[in-house]
Short mmCIF file of C-alpha atoms (C1' of nucleotides) in Angstrom, two decimals:
data_model
loop_
_atom_site.label_atom_id
_atom_site.label_comp_id
_atom_site.label_asym_id
_atom_site.label_seq_id
_atom_site.Cartn_x
_atom_site.Cartn_y
_atom_site.Cartn_z
CA UNK A 1 33.77 91.97 117.80
CA UNK A 2 32.66 93.94 114.80
CA UNK A 3 29.18 95.20 114.12
CA UNK A 4 29.42 95.48 110.37
CA UNK A 5 28.80 92.44 108.23
CA UNK A 6 31.82 93.33 106.15
CA UNK A 7 34.36 93.25 108.94
CA UNK A 8 32.71 90.28 110.57
CA UNK A 9 33.08 88.37 107.36
CA UNK A 10 36.66 89.42 106.80
CA UNK A 11 37.64 88.55 110.34
CA UNK A 12 35.92 85.19 110.27
CA UNK A 13 37.53 84.24 106.98
CA UNK A 14 41.03 85.31 107.91
CA UNK A 15 41.39 88.31 105.62
CA UNK A 16 42.53 90.89 108.11
CA UNK A 17 46.11 91.72 108.90
CA UNK A 18 46.00 95.34 110.02
CA UNK A 19 43.43 98.11 110.23
CA UNK A 20 44.18 101.78 110.62
CA UNK A 21 41.15 102.54 112.73
CA UNK A 22 39.01 99.52 113.48
CA UNK A 23 36.14 101.39 115.06
CA UNK A 24 35.83 104.02 112.39
CA UNK A 25 36.02 101.41 109.68
CA UNK A 26 33.44 99.26 111.41
CA UNK A 27 31.12 102.21 111.57
CA UNK A 28 31.74 103.13 107.96
CA UNK A 29 31.16 99.57 106.85
CA UNK A 30 27.98 99.29 108.85
CA UNK A 31 26.49 102.22 106.98
CA UNK A 32 25.43 101.52 103.43
CA UNK A 33 27.60 102.28 100.45
CA UNK A 34 31.19 102.06 101.67
CA UNK A 35 33.52 102.66 98.76
CA UNK A 36 36.91 100.98 98.81
CA UNK A 37 39.69 100.34 96.37
CA UNK A 38 42.65 98.12 95.70
CA UNK A 39 45.36 99.05 93.25
CA UNK A 40 47.03 96.64 90.84
CA UNK A 41 50.09 97.31 88.77
CA UNK A 42 50.14 96.21 85.16
CA UNK A 43 53.48 94.49 85.18
CA UNK A 44 52.32 91.23 83.58
CA UNK A 45 49.56 90.20 81.21
CA UNK A 46 47.71 88.50 84.03
CA UNK A 47 47.32 88.68 87.76
CA UNK A 48 48.16 85.51 89.66
CA UNK A 49 46.78 83.69 92.68
CA UNK A 50 48.90 85.88 94.92
CA UNK A 51 46.57 88.72 93.98
CA UNK A 52 43.51 86.70 94.82
CA UNK A 53 43.61 87.73 98.47
CA UNK A 54 42.80 91.33 97.65
CA UNK A 55 40.44 90.49 94.80
CA UNK A 56 38.39 88.53 97.30
CA UNK A 57 38.39 91.55 99.55
CA UNK A 58 36.68 93.57 96.85
CA UNK A 59 34.25 90.74 96.21
CA UNK A 60 33.30 90.50 99.86
CA UNK A 61 32.84 94.23 100.03
CA UNK A 62 30.39 94.07 97.16
CA UNK A 63 28.58 91.14 98.73
CA UNK A 64 28.13 93.27 101.82
CA UNK A 65 26.66 96.14 99.84
CA UNK A 66 29.78 98.23 99.38
CA UNK A 67 31.18 99.59 96.17
CA UNK A 68 34.53 98.16 95.06
CA UNK A 69 36.91 100.10 92.89
CA UNK A 70 39.60 98.35 90.93
CA UNK A 71 42.45 100.73 90.31
CA UNK A 72 44.65 99.64 87.47
CA UNK A 73 47.97 101.35 87.85
CA UNK A 74 48.54 102.38 84.28
CA UNK A 75 50.37 105.41 85.64
CA UNK A 76 52.22 103.96 88.60
CA UNK A 77 53.38 100.93 86.62
CA UNK A 78 55.56 103.35 84.69
CA UNK A 79 57.48 103.89 87.90
CA UNK A 80 57.71 100.53 89.59
CA UNK A 81 56.91 99.81 93.21
CA UNK A 82 60.14 99.45 95.20
CA UNK A 83 58.38 97.67 98.08
CA UNK A 84 60.05 94.44 98.97
CA UNK A 85 62.59 94.65 96.20
CA UNK A 86 66.30 95.04 96.32
CA UNK A 87 66.61 96.49 92.90
CA UNK A 88 64.53 98.42 90.46
CA UNK A 89 62.79 96.32 87.94
CA UNK A 90 62.85 96.83 84.24
CA UNK A 91 60.72 99.71 83.15
CA UNK A 92 57.88 98.73 80.91
CA UNK A 93 57.00 100.86 77.94
CA UNK A 94 53.56 102.26 77.29
CA UNK A 95 52.62 99.61 74.77
CA UNK A 96 53.39 96.78 77.15
CA UNK A 97 51.50 98.46 79.95
CA UNK A 98 48.47 99.03 77.78
CA UNK A 99 48.47 95.42 76.64
CA UNK A 100 48.86 94.14 80.20
CA UNK A 101 46.10 96.38 81.40
CA UNK A 102 43.68 95.19 78.74
CA UNK A 103 44.44 91.60 79.58
CA UNK A 104 44.24 92.01 83.35
CA UNK A 105 40.91 93.76 83.40
CA UNK A 106 39.05 90.79 81.94
CA UNK A 107 39.55 88.67 85.02
CA UNK A 108 37.77 91.10 87.32
CA UNK A 109 34.50 90.55 85.54
CA UNK A 110 34.44 87.10 87.06
CA UNK A 111 34.78 88.33 90.59
CA UNK A 112 32.87 91.59 90.57
CA UNK A 113 29.67 92.94 89.12
CA UNK A 114 30.46 96.17 87.34
CA UNK A 115 27.82 98.81 87.00
CA UNK A 116 26.57 102.23 87.95
CA UNK A 117 24.43 101.15 90.88
CA UNK A 118 25.34 102.02 94.45
CA UNK A 119 27.32 98.83 94.78
CA UNK A 120 28.33 98.41 91.18
CA UNK A 121 32.04 97.86 90.82
CA UNK A 122 34.12 100.46 89.10
CA UNK A 123 37.37 100.18 87.23
CA UNK A 124 39.67 103.15 86.85
CA UNK A 125 43.20 103.76 85.64
CA UNK A 126 45.39 106.18 87.54
CA UNK A 127 47.10 107.21 84.31
CA UNK A 128 43.93 109.25 83.90
CA UNK A 129 45.11 111.74 86.49
CA UNK A 130 48.79 110.94 86.91
CA UNK A 131 49.84 111.35 83.29
CA UNK A 132 48.67 114.93 83.20
CA UNK A 133 50.13 116.09 86.50
CA UNK A 134 52.02 119.32 86.27
CA UNK A 135 55.21 119.03 88.26
CA UNK A 136 55.46 122.42 89.92
CA UNK A 137 51.79 122.78 90.87
CA UNK A 138 51.81 119.24 92.17
CA UNK A 139 54.84 119.91 94.33
CA UNK A 140 53.32 123.08 95.71
CA UNK A 141 49.92 121.59 96.39
CA UNK A 142 50.93 118.18 97.66
CA UNK A 143 54.68 118.01 97.98
CA UNK A 144 54.71 120.38 100.88
CA UNK A 145 52.50 118.01 102.84
CA UNK A 146 54.70 115.02 102.30
CA UNK A 147 57.40 114.45 104.85
CA UNK A 148 60.62 113.08 103.44
CA UNK A 149 61.62 112.18 106.97
CA UNK A 150 58.70 109.90 107.29
CA UNK A 151 59.02 108.45 103.85
CA UNK A 152 62.60 107.51 104.62
CA UNK A 153 61.38 105.63 107.64
CA UNK A 154 59.00 103.60 105.50
CA UNK A 155 59.97 99.93 105.23
CA UNK A 156 60.02 99.94 101.47
CA UNK A 157 62.59 102.72 101.51
CA UNK A 158 64.40 102.01 104.74
CA UNK A 159 65.21 98.41 103.97
CA UNK A 160 66.62 99.39 100.62
CA UNK A 161 68.80 102.03 102.18
CA UNK A 162 69.90 99.81 105.04
CA UNK A 163 71.02 97.19 102.62
CA UNK A 164 72.85 99.88 100.75
CA UNK A 165 70.95 99.13 97.61
CA UNK A 166 70.38 101.97 95.24
CA UNK A 167 66.99 103.60 95.22
CA UNK A 168 66.30 106.02 92.43
CA UNK A 169 64.29 109.16 92.83
CA UNK A 170 61.86 107.70 90.33
CA UNK A 171 61.08 104.74 92.54
CA UNK A 172 61.05 106.92 95.60
CA UNK A 173 58.11 108.72 94.07
CA UNK A 174 56.01 105.61 93.82
CA UNK A 175 54.56 106.05 97.27
CA UNK A 176 53.91 109.69 96.65
CA UNK A 177 51.77 108.90 93.67
CA UNK A 178 50.00 106.06 95.41
CA UNK A 179 49.17 108.41 98.24
CA UNK A 180 47.85 110.88 95.74
CA UNK A 181 45.75 108.17 94.08
CA UNK A 182 43.89 107.61 97.31
CA UNK A 183 43.09 111.29 97.65
CA UNK A 184 42.02 111.47 94.05
CA UNK A 185 39.70 108.49 94.43
CA UNK A 186 38.26 109.97 97.59
CA UNK A 187 37.43 113.13 95.70
CA UNK A 188 36.17 111.57 92.54
CA UNK A 189 34.29 108.62 93.89
CA UNK A 190 33.92 109.12 97.62
CA UNK A 191 36.34 106.32 98.27
CA UNK A 192 37.15 106.05 101.97
CA UNK A 193 39.08 102.84 102.23
CA UNK A 194 42.19 101.52 100.59
CA UNK A 195 42.91 97.85 100.91
CA UNK A 196 45.99 95.88 99.94
CA UNK A 197 48.52 93.28 100.90
CA UNK A 198 50.42 93.72 104.13
CA UNK A 199 53.39 95.09 102.19
CA UNK A 200 51.22 98.03 101.18
CA UNK A 201 50.64 99.25 104.72
CA UNK A 202 53.15 102.06 104.50
CA UNK A 203 51.88 103.27 101.17
CA UNK A 204 48.31 103.19 102.40
CA UNK A 205 49.11 105.16 105.53
CA UNK A 206 50.88 107.77 103.42
CA UNK A 207 47.69 108.24 101.47
CA UNK A 208 45.64 108.62 104.60
CA UNK A 209 48.02 111.24 105.97
CA UNK A 210 48.08 113.15 102.75
CA UNK A 211 44.30 113.11 102.69
CA UNK A 212 44.11 114.60 106.14
CA UNK A 213 46.27 117.51 105.07
CA UNK A 214 44.54 118.31 101.84
CA UNK A 215 40.94 118.16 102.89
CA UNK A 216 40.06 114.49 102.68
CA UNK A 217 40.07 113.50 106.32
CA UNK A 218 39.02 110.18 107.74
CA UNK A 219 40.44 107.91 105.11
CA UNK A 220 40.91 104.33 106.20
CA UNK A 221 43.22 101.42 105.48
CA UNK A 222 43.05 97.66 105.69
CA UNK A 223 45.64 95.07 104.80
CA UNK A 224 45.51 91.32 104.28
CA UNK A 225 48.13 88.92 105.55
CA UNK A 226 50.72 87.71 103.11
CA UNK A 227 49.41 84.32 102.13
CA UNK A 228 52.02 81.62 102.42
CA UNK A 229 51.64 77.90 102.07
CA UNK A 230 52.11 75.52 104.97
CA UNK A 231 55.68 74.81 103.98
CA UNK A 232 56.49 78.47 104.18
CA UNK A 233 56.62 79.35 100.51
CA UNK A 234 54.92 82.31 99.00
CA UNK A 235 51.68 81.10 97.58
CA UNK A 236 51.26 80.59 93.88
CA UNK A 237 54.77 79.98 92.76
CA UNK A 238 55.23 76.62 91.17
CA UNK A 239 58.01 75.13 89.10
CA UNK A 240 56.12 76.01 85.98
CA UNK A 241 55.91 79.60 87.16
CA UNK A 242 53.15 81.69 88.59
CA UNK A 243 49.61 80.44 88.81
CA UNK A 244 47.94 82.89 86.48
CA UNK A 245 44.32 83.87 86.71
CA UNK A 246 43.86 84.46 82.99
CA UNK A 247 42.88 81.35 81.04
CA UNK A 248 45.20 82.20 78.17
CA UNK A 249 48.14 82.08 80.59
CA UNK A 250 47.17 78.90 82.44
CA UNK A 251 44.64 76.27 81.40
CA UNK A 252 41.51 75.61 83.41
CA UNK A 253 42.83 72.13 84.06
CA UNK A 254 46.10 73.36 85.52
CA UNK A 255 44.30 75.98 87.55
CA UNK A 256 42.00 73.37 89.02
CA UNK A 257 44.94 71.07 89.70
CA UNK A 258 46.77 73.83 91.54
CA UNK A 259 43.96 73.95 94.08
CA UNK A 260 43.40 70.23 94.10
CA UNK A 261 47.04 69.75 95.15
CA UNK A 262 46.81 72.05 98.13
CA UNK A 263 48.72 70.91 101.19
CA UNK A 264 46.44 69.29 103.78
CA UNK A 265 47.26 71.95 106.29
CA UNK A 266 46.14 74.76 104.02
CA UNK A 267 42.79 73.48 102.89
CA UNK A 268 40.62 75.06 105.57
CA UNK A 269 42.38 78.37 105.40
CA UNK A 270 42.18 78.51 101.62
CA UNK A 271 38.53 77.54 101.60
CA UNK A 272 37.78 80.47 103.86
CA UNK A 273 39.91 82.94 101.98
CA UNK A 274 39.33 81.99 98.39
CA UNK A 275 35.83 80.60 98.12
CA UNK A 276 32.33 81.72 99.00
CA UNK A 277 31.43 78.44 100.65
CA UNK A 278 29.60 79.04 103.94
CA UNK A 279 31.73 78.81 107.04
CA UNK A 280 29.83 75.89 108.54
CA UNK A 281 30.31 73.93 105.34
CA UNK A 282 34.00 74.74 105.46
CA UNK A 283 34.19 73.61 109.06
CA UNK A 284 32.69 70.30 108.03
CA UNK A 285 35.14 69.86 105.15
CA UNK A 286 38.02 70.84 107.33
CA UNK A 287 37.18 68.19 109.88
CA UNK A 288 37.58 65.35 107.39
CA UNK A 289 40.47 63.02 108.09
CA UNK A 290 42.81 60.88 106.06
CA UNK A 291 41.83 60.14 102.48
CA UNK A 292 38.56 61.95 103.11
CA UNK A 293 40.49 65.16 102.94
CA UNK A 294 40.51 64.74 99.22
CA UNK A 295 36.83 65.54 99.26
CA UNK A 296 37.67 68.90 100.80
CA UNK A 297 40.37 69.50 98.23
CA UNK A 298 38.01 68.78 95.37
CA UNK A 299 35.51 71.16 96.92
CA UNK A 300 38.22 73.79 97.14
CA UNK A 301 39.33 73.23 93.57
CA UNK A 302 35.76 73.36 92.29
CA UNK A 303 34.83 76.48 94.19
CA UNK A 304 38.02 78.36 93.40
CA UNK A 305 37.95 77.40 89.74
CA UNK A 306 34.27 78.25 89.43
CA UNK A 307 34.99 81.74 90.73
CA UNK A 308 37.86 82.47 88.43
CA UNK A 309 37.05 80.42 85.34
CA UNK A 310 33.33 79.80 85.64
CA UNK A 311 31.29 76.83 86.89
CA UNK A 312 31.51 74.99 83.56
CA UNK A 313 35.29 75.09 83.60
CA UNK A 314 35.30 73.78 87.15
CA UNK A 315 32.92 70.96 86.30
CA UNK A 316 34.96 70.04 83.25
CA UNK A 317 38.17 69.97 85.24
CA UNK A 318 36.61 67.83 87.91
CA UNK A 319 35.28 65.40 85.32
CA UNK A 320 38.70 65.28 83.71
CA UNK A 321 40.27 64.56 87.05
CA UNK A 322 37.82 61.81 87.79
CA UNK A 323 38.37 60.19 84.42
CA UNK A 324 42.13 60.55 84.64
CA UNK A 325 42.89 59.70 88.23
CA UNK A 326 39.86 57.69 89.20
CA UNK A 327 39.41 55.59 86.09
CA UNK A 328 42.86 55.70 84.56
CA UNK A 329 41.44 57.16 81.38
CA UNK A 330 42.23 60.35 79.57
CA UNK A 331 39.82 63.10 80.43
CA UNK A 332 38.92 65.71 77.86
CA UNK A 333 40.51 68.58 79.69
CA UNK A 334 44.05 67.22 79.64
CA UNK A 335 46.66 68.96 77.58
CA UNK A 336 46.79 67.53 74.08
CA UNK A 337 49.48 67.08 71.51
CA UNK A 338 48.80 66.36 67.88
CA UNK A 339 51.17 63.76 66.53
CA UNK A 340 51.54 61.36 63.65
CA UNK A 341 51.30 57.73 64.67
CA UNK A 342 53.28 55.74 65.34
CA UNK A 343 55.21 58.32 67.30
CA UNK A 344 58.47 57.84 69.20
CA UNK A 345 58.04 58.14 72.98
CA UNK A 346 60.65 60.81 73.21
CA UNK A 347 58.98 62.94 70.59
CA UNK A 348 55.65 62.39 72.28
CA UNK A 349 57.04 63.46 75.65
CA UNK A 350 58.47 66.69 74.31
CA UNK A 351 55.46 67.40 72.11
CA UNK A 352 53.13 67.20 75.09
CA UNK A 353 55.41 69.31 77.21
CA UNK A 354 55.72 66.56 79.80
CA UNK A 355 59.47 66.71 79.27
CA UNK A 356 61.28 69.95 78.60
CA UNK A 357 63.96 68.43 76.45
CA UNK A 358 64.80 65.18 74.74
CA UNK A 359 67.48 64.59 77.33
CA UNK A 360 64.99 64.94 80.14
CA UNK A 361 62.58 62.63 78.33
CA UNK A 362 65.33 60.02 78.11
CA UNK A 363 66.12 60.34 81.79
CA UNK A 364 62.52 60.02 82.84
CA UNK A 365 62.18 56.95 80.65
CA UNK A 366 65.16 55.42 82.41
CA UNK A 367 63.63 56.26 85.78
CA UNK A 368 60.49 54.36 84.93
CA UNK A 369 58.41 57.49 85.20
CA UNK A 370 56.77 57.28 81.81
CA UNK A 371 53.58 55.42 81.07
CA UNK A 372 51.44 55.09 77.97
CA UNK A 373 47.88 53.98 78.59
CA UNK A 374 48.96 53.02 82.09
CA UNK A 375 51.80 50.76 80.94
CA UNK A 376 55.31 51.71 81.96
CA UNK A 377 57.55 52.48 79.01
CA UNK A 378 61.30 52.34 79.53
CA UNK A 379 62.57 51.84 75.99
CA UNK A 380 63.63 55.15 74.52
CA UNK A 381 63.12 53.67 71.06
CA UNK A 382 59.55 52.62 71.69
CA UNK A 383 56.97 53.87 69.24
CA UNK A 384 53.46 54.54 70.36
CA UNK A 385 51.05 53.09 67.80
CA UNK A 386 47.80 54.88 68.54
CA UNK A 387 46.16 57.77 70.39
CA UNK A 388 46.03 57.52 74.13
CA UNK A 389 47.13 58.85 77.46
CA UNK A 390 50.77 59.57 78.05
CA UNK A 391 51.83 60.12 81.66
CA UNK A 392 54.91 61.35 83.40
CA UNK A 393 54.75 60.34 86.98
CA UNK A 394 51.37 59.95 88.55
CA UNK A 395 50.20 63.47 88.33
CA UNK A 396 51.10 64.74 84.93
CA UNK A 397 49.09 63.46 82.04
CA UNK A 398 48.49 64.41 78.44
CA UNK A 399 46.52 63.10 75.51
CA UNK A 400 48.04 62.11 72.22
CA UNK A 401 45.67 62.75 69.36
CA UNK A 402 46.06 62.32 65.60
CA UNK A 403 47.43 65.33 63.80
"C1'" G B 1 89.28 110.76 94.22
"C1'" G B 2 92.54 106.79 97.18
"C1'" A B 3 93.06 101.57 99.10
"C1'" G B 4 91.16 96.77 99.21
"C1'" G B 5 87.31 92.75 98.02
"C1'" G B 6 84.01 90.62 94.58
"C1'" G B 7 80.86 89.25 89.96
"C1'" U B 8 80.13 81.10 89.06
"C1'" G B 9 74.39 76.96 86.75
"C1'" G B 10 66.76 79.02 88.97
"C1'" C B 11 68.80 80.85 94.00
"C1'" C B 12 72.78 80.46 97.81
"C1'" G B 13 77.74 79.04 97.53
"C1'" A B 14 82.76 76.18 96.76
"C1'" G B 15 86.51 75.96 93.10
"C1'" C B 16 91.52 79.43 91.73
"C1'" G B 17 95.94 76.23 85.00
"C1'" G B 18 94.27 70.15 83.04
"C1'" U B 19 91.00 64.69 86.51
"C1'" C B 20 85.30 71.09 85.88
"C1'" A B 21 79.17 70.75 82.83
"C1'" A B 22 81.95 72.88 87.61
"C1'" A B 23 81.67 70.41 95.36
"C1'" G B 24 77.74 71.34 98.79
"C1'" G B 25 72.92 73.32 100.07
"C1'" C B 26 67.99 75.07 98.58
"C1'" A B 27 64.30 74.84 94.92
"C1'" G B 28 62.52 71.47 91.08
"C1'" C B 29 61.37 66.54 88.63
"C1'" A B 30 60.91 61.24 89.17
"C1'" G B 31 60.86 56.35 91.97
"C1'" A B 32 59.36 53.85 96.68
"C1'" C B 33 55.64 54.65 100.62
"C1'" U B 34 50.56 57.03 100.31
"C1'" G B 35 45.29 59.91 100.00
"C1'" U B 36 46.81 63.50 93.03
"C1'" A B 37 48.70 65.33 101.00
"C1'" A B 38 52.89 65.76 104.43
"C1'" A B 39 57.26 63.54 106.25
"C1'" U B 40 61.05 60.06 104.88
"C1'" C B 41 64.48 57.28 101.81
"C1'" U B 42 66.56 56.79 96.63
"C1'" G B 43 67.69 58.63 91.77
"C1'" C B 44 67.89 62.70 88.43
"C1'" C B 45 68.64 67.77 87.69
"C1'" G B 46 72.77 72.79 80.62
"C1'" A B 47 71.44 71.43 75.36
"C1'" C B 48 71.78 67.97 71.31
"C1'" G B 49 72.97 62.95 70.65
"C1'" U B 50 71.48 55.43 69.58
"C1'" C B 51 75.41 55.25 77.12
"C1'" A B 52 80.73 57.29 72.05
"C1'" G B 53 80.66 62.19 71.49
"C1'" U B 54 79.54 67.28 70.12
"C1'" C B 55 78.10 72.16 71.45
"C1'" U B 56 77.04 76.26 74.79
"C1'" A B 57 78.30 78.05 79.80
"C1'" C B 58 81.73 80.61 85.25
"C1'" G B 59 80.31 89.84 84.32
"C1'" U B 60 82.15 91.78 78.95
"C1'" U B 61 86.06 91.94 75.31
"C1'" G B 62 90.76 90.65 74.02
"C1'" G B 63 95.46 88.02 75.32
"C1'" U B 64 99.11 84.16 77.46
"C1'" U B 65 99.11 78.69 77.13
"C1'" C B 66 99.11 72.26 74.11
"C1'" G B 67 95.09 73.48 77.65
"C1'" A B 68 91.70 78.93 81.44
"C1'" A B 69 85.99 79.42 85.68
"C1'" U B 70 91.10 79.46 87.25
"C1'" C B 71 96.85 83.63 84.76
"C1'" C B 72 97.30 88.82 82.20
"C1'" A B 73 95.01 93.54 80.13
"C1'" A B 74 91.08 96.75 79.32
"C1'" C B 75 86.09 97.70 80.23
"C1'" C B 76 81.20 97.27 82.91
"C1'" C B 77 78.76 96.47 87.58
"C1'" C B 78 78.66 95.59 92.99
"C1'" C B 79 80.69 95.74 98.09
"C1'" U B 80 84.05 97.51 102.25
"C1'" C B 81 87.22 101.17 104.30
"C1'" C B 82 89.50 106.11 103.77
"C1'" A B 83 88.75 111.39 101.62
#
RNA sequence: GGAGGGGUGGCCGAGCGGUCAAAGGCAGCAGACUGUAAAUCUGCCGACGUCAGUCUACGUUGGUUCGAAUCCAACCCCCUCCA
């Protein structure tokens, strides 16, 4: 059992996969002011729910009095992390990276309190020190401490090689720079702990080793389990794509619905991982049976949405859900399409995005999946005379409003 | 460098001159059953189009043919074995 509040919390909520040195970390976390970081690459304009596991780690650290550092990989994104990939991904140019970075950083303000205090969160960009690295001095100062033998044994590299997939020298350097990041953060900000997903274990350990050799001993590492859903899929991938954290990539309504539609078997686990609800409250919600489980799912959706999008957004989404599902109405938060009445059903279906193409709209009509104001519509020629709720299936709804 | 094998729809994977918008599986969507769950069964699943039909697709570019994912040539990429 751990002594520190931080590790106790993480353990109780299911955040821990591996620790490099449990006792040392427990001791470090028990003392005030532990500084820890997680790195995020800027490969997309938004992080997604898959990243939530580590974001929550930073949040919990801050709640326990530690200082979280968000490292945006403006520098490492130029290289591309080969971990878990069979092929190199497209290289992003500087403009894309800068735009992604600017967009990503906004979401952290919801989860962390930034500031200069002892537990104020900090955001840094590794381009700050990586861009200016001089090759030869870097090789002489750090390269000699890095063992190629060991790097080759690293999963991210080994698996690639075993599968006879090409691995460029550029990608090979990713772990070198990540290791260097850790050392740099230790020096600049007294950062002792790097956290990350379980796939980052190798990279984290590299950093710790490098630190030991260049005068930053006693660095620590912690990884979270890869979060999968009960049916075995990686969390956060839906048909529509990733579940983005940024509101301009995914509406509050859809974000809330993502959580509301959680598989029964995942509800307790997700409540612990992704909300701040107290554990005894979670235990109570988790014990609910049958249709009562929906109460737990609403609680999960509310809490998760409140964290990421704010309490108002969560309340709005819940009200929309109640109006839409409970009362058969058309809640305010539903997606809207502006149309000229009367509008053909097929046009309405494509305009609202309920159907991706006119052909699909036609098929769904034939399947009896389309309803307007709760009435099934099967005639592809039907014209909808006035504003109202258009539904495809029981879950997907949209509002038609006058243009 | 030499000898073979291969590149097919979101993924896996059949097809090897017409009946191929292309078997099957997975994923996805919908219907039934439910609790906006799971499991199960059923249907759908390139685009446009009033079920006719048109267009775009089987690595790329040309060619043979009435007709090509299927044959030929060149090119690009990948794999296996040999050096």
